[in-house]
JSON list of C-alpha atoms (C1' of nucleotides) in Angstrom, two decimals:
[
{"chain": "O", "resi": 49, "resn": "UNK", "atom": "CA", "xyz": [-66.89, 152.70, 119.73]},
{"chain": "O", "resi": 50, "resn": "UNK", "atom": "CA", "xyz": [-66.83, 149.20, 119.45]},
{"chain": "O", "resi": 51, "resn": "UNK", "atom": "CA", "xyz": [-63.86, 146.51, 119.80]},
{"chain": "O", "resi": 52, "resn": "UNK", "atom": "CA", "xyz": [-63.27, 143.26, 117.64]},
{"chain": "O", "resi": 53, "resn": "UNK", "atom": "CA", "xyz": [-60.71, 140.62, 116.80]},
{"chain": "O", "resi": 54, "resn": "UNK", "atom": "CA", "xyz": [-60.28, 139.81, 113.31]},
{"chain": "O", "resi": 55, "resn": "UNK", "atom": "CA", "xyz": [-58.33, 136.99, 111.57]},
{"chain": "O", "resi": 56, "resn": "UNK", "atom": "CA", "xyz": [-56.09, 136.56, 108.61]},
{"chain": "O", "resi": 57, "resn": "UNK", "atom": "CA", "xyz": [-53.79, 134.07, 107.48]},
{"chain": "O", "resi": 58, "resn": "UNK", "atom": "CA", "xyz": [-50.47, 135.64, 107.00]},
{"chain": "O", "resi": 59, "resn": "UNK", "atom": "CA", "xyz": [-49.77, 133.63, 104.02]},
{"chain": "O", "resi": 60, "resn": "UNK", "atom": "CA", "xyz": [-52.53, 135.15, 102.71]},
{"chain": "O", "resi": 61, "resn": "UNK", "atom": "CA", "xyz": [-52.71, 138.69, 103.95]},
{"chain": "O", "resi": 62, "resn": "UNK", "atom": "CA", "xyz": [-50.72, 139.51, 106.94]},
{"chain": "O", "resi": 63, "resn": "UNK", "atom": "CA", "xyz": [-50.46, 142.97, 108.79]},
{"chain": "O", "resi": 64, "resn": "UNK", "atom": "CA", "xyz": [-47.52, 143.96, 106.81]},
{"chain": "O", "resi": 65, "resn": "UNK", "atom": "CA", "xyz": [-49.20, 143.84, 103.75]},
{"chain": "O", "resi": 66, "resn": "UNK", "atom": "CA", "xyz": [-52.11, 145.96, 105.30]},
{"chain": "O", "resi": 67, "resn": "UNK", "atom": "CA", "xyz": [-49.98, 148.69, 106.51]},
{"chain": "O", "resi": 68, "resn": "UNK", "atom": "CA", "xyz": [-48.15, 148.79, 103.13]},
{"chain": "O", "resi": 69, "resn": "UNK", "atom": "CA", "xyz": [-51.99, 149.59, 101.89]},
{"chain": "O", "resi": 70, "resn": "UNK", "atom": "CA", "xyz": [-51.69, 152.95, 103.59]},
{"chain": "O", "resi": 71, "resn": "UNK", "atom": "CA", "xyz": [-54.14, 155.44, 104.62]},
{"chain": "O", "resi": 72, "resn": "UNK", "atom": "CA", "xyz": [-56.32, 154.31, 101.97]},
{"chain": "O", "resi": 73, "resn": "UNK", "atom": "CA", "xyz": [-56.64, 150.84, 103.34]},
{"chain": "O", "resi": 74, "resn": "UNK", "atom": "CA", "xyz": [-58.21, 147.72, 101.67]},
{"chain": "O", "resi": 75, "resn": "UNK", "atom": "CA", "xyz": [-61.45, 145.97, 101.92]},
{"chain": "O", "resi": 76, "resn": "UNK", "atom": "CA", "xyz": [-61.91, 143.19, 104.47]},
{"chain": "O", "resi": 77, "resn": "UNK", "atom": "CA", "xyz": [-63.41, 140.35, 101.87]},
{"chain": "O", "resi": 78, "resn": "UNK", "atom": "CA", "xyz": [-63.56, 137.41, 101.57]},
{"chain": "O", "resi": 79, "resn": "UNK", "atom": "CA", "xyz": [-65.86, 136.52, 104.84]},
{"chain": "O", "resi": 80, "resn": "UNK", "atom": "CA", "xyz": [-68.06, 133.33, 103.79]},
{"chain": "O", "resi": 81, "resn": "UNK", "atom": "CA", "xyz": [-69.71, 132.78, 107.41]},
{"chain": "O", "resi": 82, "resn": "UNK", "atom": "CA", "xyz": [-72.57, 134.60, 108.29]},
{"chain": "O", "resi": 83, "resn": "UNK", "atom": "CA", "xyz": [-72.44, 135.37, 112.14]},
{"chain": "O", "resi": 84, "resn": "UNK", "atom": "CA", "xyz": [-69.07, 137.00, 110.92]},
{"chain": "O", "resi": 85, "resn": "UNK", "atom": "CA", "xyz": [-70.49, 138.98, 108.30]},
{"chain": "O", "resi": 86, "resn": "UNK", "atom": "CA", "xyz": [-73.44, 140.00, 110.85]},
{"chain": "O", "resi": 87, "resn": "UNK", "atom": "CA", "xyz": [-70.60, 141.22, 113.11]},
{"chain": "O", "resi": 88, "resn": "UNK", "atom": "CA", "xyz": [-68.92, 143.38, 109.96]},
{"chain": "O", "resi": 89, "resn": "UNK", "atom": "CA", "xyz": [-72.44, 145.07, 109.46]},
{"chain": "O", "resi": 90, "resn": "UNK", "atom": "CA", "xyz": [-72.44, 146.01, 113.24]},
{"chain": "O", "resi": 91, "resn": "UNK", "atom": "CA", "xyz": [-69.21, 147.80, 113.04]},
{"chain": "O", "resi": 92, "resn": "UNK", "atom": "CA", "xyz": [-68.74, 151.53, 112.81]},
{"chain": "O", "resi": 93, "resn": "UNK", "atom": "CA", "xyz": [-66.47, 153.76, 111.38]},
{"chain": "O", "resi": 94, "resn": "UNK", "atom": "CA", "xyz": [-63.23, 154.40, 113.65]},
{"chain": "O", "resi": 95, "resn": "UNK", "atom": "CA", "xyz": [-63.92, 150.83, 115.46]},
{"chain": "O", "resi": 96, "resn": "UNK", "atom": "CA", "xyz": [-60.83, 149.63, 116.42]},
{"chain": "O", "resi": 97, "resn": "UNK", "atom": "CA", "xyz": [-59.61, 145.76, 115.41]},
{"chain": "O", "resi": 98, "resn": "UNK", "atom": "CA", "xyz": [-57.26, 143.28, 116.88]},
{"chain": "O", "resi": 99, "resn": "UNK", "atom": "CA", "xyz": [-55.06, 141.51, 113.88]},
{"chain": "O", "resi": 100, "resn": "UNK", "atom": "CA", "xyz": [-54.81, 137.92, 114.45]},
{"chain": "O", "resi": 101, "resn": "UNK", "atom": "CA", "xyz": [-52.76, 135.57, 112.38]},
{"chain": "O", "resi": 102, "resn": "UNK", "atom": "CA", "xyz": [-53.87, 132.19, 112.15]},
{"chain": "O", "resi": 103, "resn": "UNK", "atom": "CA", "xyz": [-52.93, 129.19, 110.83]},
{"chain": "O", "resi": 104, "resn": "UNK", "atom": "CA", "xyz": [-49.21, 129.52, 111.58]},
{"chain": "O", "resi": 105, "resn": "UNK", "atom": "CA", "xyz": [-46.13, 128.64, 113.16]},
{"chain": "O", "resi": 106, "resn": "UNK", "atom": "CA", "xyz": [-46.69, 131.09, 115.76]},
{"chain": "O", "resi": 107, "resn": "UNK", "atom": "CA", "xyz": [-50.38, 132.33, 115.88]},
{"chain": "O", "resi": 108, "resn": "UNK", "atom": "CA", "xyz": [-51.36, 135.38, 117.22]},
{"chain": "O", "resi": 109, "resn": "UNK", "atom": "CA", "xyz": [-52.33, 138.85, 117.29]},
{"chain": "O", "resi": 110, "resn": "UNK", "atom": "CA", "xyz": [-49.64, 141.07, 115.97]},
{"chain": "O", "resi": 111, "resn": "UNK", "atom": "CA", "xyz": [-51.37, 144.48, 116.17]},
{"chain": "O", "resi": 112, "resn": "UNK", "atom": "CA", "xyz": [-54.05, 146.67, 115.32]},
{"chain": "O", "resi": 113, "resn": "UNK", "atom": "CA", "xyz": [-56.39, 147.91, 112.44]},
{"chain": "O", "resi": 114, "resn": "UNK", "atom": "CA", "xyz": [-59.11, 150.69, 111.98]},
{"chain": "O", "resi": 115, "resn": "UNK", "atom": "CA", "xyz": [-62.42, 150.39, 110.71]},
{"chain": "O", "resi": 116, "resn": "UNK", "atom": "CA", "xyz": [-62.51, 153.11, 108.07]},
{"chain": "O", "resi": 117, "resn": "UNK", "atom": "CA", "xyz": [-65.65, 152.37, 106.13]},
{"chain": "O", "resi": 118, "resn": "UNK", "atom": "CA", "xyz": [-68.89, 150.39, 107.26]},
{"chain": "O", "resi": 119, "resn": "UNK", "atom": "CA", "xyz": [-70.12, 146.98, 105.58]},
{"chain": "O", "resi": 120, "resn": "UNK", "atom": "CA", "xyz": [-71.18, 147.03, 101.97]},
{"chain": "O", "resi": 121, "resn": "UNK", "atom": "CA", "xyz": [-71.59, 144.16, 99.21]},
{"chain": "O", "resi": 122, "resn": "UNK", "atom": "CA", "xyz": [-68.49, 142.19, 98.65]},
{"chain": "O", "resi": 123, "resn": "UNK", "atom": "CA", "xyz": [-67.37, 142.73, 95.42]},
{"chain": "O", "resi": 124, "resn": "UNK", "atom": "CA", "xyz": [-65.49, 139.17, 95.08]},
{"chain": "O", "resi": 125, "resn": "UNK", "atom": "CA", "xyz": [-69.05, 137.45, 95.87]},
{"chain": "O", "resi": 126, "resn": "UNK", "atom": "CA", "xyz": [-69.79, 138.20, 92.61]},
{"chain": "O", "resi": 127, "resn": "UNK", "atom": "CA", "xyz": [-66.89, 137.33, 90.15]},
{"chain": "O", "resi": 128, "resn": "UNK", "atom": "CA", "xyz": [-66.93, 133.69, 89.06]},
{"chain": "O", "resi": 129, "resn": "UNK", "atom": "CA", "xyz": [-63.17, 133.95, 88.46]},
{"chain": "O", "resi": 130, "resn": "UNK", "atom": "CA", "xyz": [-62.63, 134.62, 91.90]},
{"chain": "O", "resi": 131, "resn": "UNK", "atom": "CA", "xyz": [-61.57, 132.00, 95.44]},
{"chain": "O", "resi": 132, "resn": "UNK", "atom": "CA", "xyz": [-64.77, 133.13, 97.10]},
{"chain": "O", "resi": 133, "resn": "UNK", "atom": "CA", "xyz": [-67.29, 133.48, 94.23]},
{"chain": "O", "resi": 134, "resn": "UNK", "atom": "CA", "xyz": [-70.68, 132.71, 95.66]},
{"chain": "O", "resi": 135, "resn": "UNK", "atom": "CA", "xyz": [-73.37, 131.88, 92.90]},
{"chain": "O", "resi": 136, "resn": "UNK", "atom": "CA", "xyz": [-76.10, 132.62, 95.70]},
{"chain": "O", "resi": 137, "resn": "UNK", "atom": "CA", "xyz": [-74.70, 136.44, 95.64]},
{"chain": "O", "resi": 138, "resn": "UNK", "atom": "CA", "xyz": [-76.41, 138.65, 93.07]},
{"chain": "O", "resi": 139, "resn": "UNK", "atom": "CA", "xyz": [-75.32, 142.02, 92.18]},
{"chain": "O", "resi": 140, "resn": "UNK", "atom": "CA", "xyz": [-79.29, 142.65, 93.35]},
{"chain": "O", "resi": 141, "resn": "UNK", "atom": "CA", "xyz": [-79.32, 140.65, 96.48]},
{"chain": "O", "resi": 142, "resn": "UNK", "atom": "CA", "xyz": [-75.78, 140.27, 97.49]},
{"chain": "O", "resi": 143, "resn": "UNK", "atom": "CA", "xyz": [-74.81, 137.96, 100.58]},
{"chain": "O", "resi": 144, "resn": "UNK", "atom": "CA", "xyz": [-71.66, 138.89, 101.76]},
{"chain": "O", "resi": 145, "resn": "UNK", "atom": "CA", "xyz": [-70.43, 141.89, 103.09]},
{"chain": "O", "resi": 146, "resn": "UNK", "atom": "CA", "xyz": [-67.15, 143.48, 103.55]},
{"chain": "O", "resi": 147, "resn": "UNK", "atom": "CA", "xyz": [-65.96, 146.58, 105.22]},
{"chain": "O", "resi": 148, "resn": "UNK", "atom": "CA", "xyz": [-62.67, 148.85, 104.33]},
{"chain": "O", "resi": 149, "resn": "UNK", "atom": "CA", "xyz": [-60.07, 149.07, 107.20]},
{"chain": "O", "resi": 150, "resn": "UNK", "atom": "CA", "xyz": [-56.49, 150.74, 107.57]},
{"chain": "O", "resi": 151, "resn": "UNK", "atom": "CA", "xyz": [-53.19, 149.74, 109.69]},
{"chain": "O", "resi": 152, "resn": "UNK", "atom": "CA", "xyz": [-53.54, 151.08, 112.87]},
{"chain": "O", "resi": 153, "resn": "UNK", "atom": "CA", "xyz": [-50.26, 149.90, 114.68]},
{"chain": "O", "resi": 154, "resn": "UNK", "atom": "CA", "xyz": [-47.93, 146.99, 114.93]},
{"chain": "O", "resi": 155, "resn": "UNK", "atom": "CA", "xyz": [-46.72, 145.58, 118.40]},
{"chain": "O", "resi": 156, "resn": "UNK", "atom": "CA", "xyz": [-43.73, 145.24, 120.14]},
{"chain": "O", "resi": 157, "resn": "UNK", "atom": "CA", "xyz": [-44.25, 141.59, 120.39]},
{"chain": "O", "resi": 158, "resn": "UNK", "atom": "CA", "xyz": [-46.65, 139.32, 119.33]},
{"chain": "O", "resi": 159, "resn": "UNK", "atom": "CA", "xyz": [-49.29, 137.91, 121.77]},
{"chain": "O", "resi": 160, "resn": "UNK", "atom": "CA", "xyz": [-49.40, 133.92, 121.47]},
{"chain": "O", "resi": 161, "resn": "UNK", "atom": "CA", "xyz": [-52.77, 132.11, 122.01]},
{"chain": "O", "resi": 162, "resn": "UNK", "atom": "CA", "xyz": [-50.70, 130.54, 125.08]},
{"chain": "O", "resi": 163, "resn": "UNK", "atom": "CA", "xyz": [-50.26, 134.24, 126.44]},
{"chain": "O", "resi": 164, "resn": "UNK", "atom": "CA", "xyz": [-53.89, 135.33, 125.97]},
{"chain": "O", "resi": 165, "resn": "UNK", "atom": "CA", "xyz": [-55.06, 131.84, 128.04]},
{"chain": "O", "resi": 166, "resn": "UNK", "atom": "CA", "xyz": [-52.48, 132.60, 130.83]},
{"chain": "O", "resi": 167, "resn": "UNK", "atom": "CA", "xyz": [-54.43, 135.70, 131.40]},
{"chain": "O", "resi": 168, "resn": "UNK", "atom": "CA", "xyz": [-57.49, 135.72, 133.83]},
{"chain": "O", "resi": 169, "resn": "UNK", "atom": "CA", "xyz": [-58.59, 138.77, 132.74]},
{"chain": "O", "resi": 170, "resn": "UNK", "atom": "CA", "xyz": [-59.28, 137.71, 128.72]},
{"chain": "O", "resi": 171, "resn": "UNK", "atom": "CA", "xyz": [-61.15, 133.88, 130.09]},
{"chain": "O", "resi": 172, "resn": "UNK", "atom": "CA", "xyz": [-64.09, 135.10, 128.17]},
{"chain": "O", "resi": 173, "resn": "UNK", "atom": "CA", "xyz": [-62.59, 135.98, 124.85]},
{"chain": "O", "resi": 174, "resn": "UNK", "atom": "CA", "xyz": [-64.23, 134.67, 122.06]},
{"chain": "O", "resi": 175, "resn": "UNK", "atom": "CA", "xyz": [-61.08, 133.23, 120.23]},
{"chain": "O", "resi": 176, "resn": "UNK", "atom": "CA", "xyz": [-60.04, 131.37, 123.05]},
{"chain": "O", "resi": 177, "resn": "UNK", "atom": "CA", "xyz": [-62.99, 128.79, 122.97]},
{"chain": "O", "resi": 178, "resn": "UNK", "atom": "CA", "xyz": [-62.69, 125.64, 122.25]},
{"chain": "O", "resi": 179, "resn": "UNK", "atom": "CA", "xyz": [-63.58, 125.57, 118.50]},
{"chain": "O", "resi": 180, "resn": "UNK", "atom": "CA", "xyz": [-63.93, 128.64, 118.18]},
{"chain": "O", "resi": 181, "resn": "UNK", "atom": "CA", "xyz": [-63.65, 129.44, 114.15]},
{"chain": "O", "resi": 182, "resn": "UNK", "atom": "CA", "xyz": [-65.24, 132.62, 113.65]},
{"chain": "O", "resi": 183, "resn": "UNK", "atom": "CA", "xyz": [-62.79, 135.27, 111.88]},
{"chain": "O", "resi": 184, "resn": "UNK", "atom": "CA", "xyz": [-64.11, 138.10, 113.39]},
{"chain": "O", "resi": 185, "resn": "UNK", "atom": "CA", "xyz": [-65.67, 138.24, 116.48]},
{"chain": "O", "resi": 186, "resn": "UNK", "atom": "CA", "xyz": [-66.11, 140.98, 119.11]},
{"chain": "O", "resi": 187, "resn": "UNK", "atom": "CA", "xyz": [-64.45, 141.86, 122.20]},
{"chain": "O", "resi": 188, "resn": "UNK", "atom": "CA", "xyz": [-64.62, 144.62, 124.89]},
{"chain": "O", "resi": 189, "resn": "UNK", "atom": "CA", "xyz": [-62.67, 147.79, 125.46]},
{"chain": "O", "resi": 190, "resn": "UNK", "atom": "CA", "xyz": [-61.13, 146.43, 128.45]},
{"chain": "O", "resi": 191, "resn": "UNK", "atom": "CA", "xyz": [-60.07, 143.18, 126.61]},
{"chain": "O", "resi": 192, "resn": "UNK", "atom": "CA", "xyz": [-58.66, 145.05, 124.00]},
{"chain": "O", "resi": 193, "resn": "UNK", "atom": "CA", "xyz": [-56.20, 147.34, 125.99]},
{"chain": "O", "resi": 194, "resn": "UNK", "atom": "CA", "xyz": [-55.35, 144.18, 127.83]},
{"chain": "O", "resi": 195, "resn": "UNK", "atom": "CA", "xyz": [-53.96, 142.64, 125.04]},
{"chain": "O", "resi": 196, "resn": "UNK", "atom": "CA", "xyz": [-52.52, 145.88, 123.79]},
{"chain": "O", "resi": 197, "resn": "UNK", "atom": "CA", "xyz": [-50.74, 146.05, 126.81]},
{"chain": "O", "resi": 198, "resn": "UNK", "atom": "CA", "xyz": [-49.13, 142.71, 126.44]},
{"chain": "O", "resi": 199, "resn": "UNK", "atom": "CA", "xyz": [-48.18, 143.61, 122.66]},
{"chain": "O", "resi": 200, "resn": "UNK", "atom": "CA", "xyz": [-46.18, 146.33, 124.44]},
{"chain": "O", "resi": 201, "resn": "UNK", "atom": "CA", "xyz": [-48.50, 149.14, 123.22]},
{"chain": "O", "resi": 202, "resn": "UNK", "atom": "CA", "xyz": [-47.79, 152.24, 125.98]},
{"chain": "O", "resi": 203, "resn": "UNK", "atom": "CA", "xyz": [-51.45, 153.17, 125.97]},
{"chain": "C", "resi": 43, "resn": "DG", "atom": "C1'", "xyz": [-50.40, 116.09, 107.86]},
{"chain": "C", "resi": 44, "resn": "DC", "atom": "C1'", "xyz": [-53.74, 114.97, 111.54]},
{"chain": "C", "resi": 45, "resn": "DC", "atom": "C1'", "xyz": [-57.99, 115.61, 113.44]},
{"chain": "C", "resi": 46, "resn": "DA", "atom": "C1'", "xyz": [-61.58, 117.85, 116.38]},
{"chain": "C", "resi": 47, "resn": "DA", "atom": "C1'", "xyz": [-64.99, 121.23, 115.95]},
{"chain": "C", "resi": 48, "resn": "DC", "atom": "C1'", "xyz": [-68.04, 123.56, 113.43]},
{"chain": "C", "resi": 49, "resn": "DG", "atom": "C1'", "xyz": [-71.15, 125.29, 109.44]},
{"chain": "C", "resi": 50, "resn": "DT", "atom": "C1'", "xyz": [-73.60, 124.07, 105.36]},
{"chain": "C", "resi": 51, "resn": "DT", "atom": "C1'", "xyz": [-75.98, 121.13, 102.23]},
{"chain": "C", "resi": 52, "resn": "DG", "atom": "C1'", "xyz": [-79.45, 118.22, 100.62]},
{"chain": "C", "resi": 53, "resn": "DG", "atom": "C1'", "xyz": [-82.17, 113.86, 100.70]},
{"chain": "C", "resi": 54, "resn": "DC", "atom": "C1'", "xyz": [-85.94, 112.26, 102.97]},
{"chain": "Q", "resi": 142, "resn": "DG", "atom": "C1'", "xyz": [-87.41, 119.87, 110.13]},
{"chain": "Q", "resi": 143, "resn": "DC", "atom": "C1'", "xyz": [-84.13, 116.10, 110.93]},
{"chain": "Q", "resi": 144, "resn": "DC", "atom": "C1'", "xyz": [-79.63, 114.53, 110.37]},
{"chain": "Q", "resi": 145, "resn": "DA", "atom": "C1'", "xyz": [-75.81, 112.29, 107.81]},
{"chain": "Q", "resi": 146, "resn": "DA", "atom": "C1'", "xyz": [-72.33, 113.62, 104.78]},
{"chain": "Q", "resi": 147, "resn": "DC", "atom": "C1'", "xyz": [-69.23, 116.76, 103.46]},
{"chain": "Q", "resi": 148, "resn": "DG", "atom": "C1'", "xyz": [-66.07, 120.82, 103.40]},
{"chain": "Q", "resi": 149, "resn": "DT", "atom": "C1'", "xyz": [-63.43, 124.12, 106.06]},
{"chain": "Q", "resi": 150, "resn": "DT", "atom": "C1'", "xyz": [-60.88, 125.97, 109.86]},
{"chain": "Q", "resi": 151, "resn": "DG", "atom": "C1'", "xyz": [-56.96, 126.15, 112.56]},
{"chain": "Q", "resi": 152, "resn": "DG", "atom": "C1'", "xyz": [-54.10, 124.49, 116.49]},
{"chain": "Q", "resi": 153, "resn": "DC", "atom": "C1'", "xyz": [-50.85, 121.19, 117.08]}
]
DNA sequence: GCCAACGTTGGC
DNA sequence: GCCAACGTTGGC
């Protein structure tokens, strides 16, 4: 099983608004970066996810989410109507990819970007580079469980 | 709202 | 294939 990070505004979509999706989850659209999308096709069902909200007053992760169905074409790629409409998809060659994921859990406190870089243990995490933009991005089992930890997750 | 960092685009 | 211009991201 593999581990990632993934990113959402909460303005947007936060965590609360993918638990109230329920058991049937929601697809993860919307990705317009490639490296990001290579990392969606990599991911298997049952992968576990770190929810990060960015872009507000107190960024962070807030939880988790579960990979519940492996990358295929995003549908909003293709609608002209739609924010991330991508004349360069075609319903034969589509670009971007998305992948379905559930709620998994919430924590029992958020863990602030300032948190995560007090911590020796996560100096390598992806997020934490300078610059770093990507929205989803992988991480290791031991990372993850780290920052579990500090969410107050038991184990 | 500012701005640094980064990805993409397109002229050459 | 280079690289300047532009758009976006996201912390602050």
């Amino acid at each position: 099983m593999n581990h990632w990070l993934m990113k959402s505004e909460p303005g947007v979509f936060a965590l609360a608004d993918l638990k109230r999706c329920g058991v049937v989850g929601t697809p993860w659209d919307g990705v317009r970066n490639y490296q990001a999308r290579n990392f969606m096709r990599a991911m298997n069902v049952g992968d576990l996810a770190l929810f990060y909200h960015s872009n507000c007053p107190e960024p962070g992760v807030v939880g988790s989410l579960r990979v519940i169905r492996t990358a295929y074409p995003d549908a909003t790629a293709l609608e002209p109507a739609h924010h991330g409409y991508d004349p360069g998809s075609t319903v034969a060659s589509p670009r971007w990819d998305c992948v379905d994921v559930a709620w998994q859990s919430d924590f029992e406190q958020l863990v602030s970007l300032d948190r995560m870089r007090a911590v020796p243990e996560l100096c390598d995490l992806l997020i934490l580079r300078r610059g770093s933009r990507l929205s989803v991005t992988p991480l290791s089992a031991a990372e993850f469980r780290c920052i579990s930890r500090l969410g107050g997750v038991k184990r």
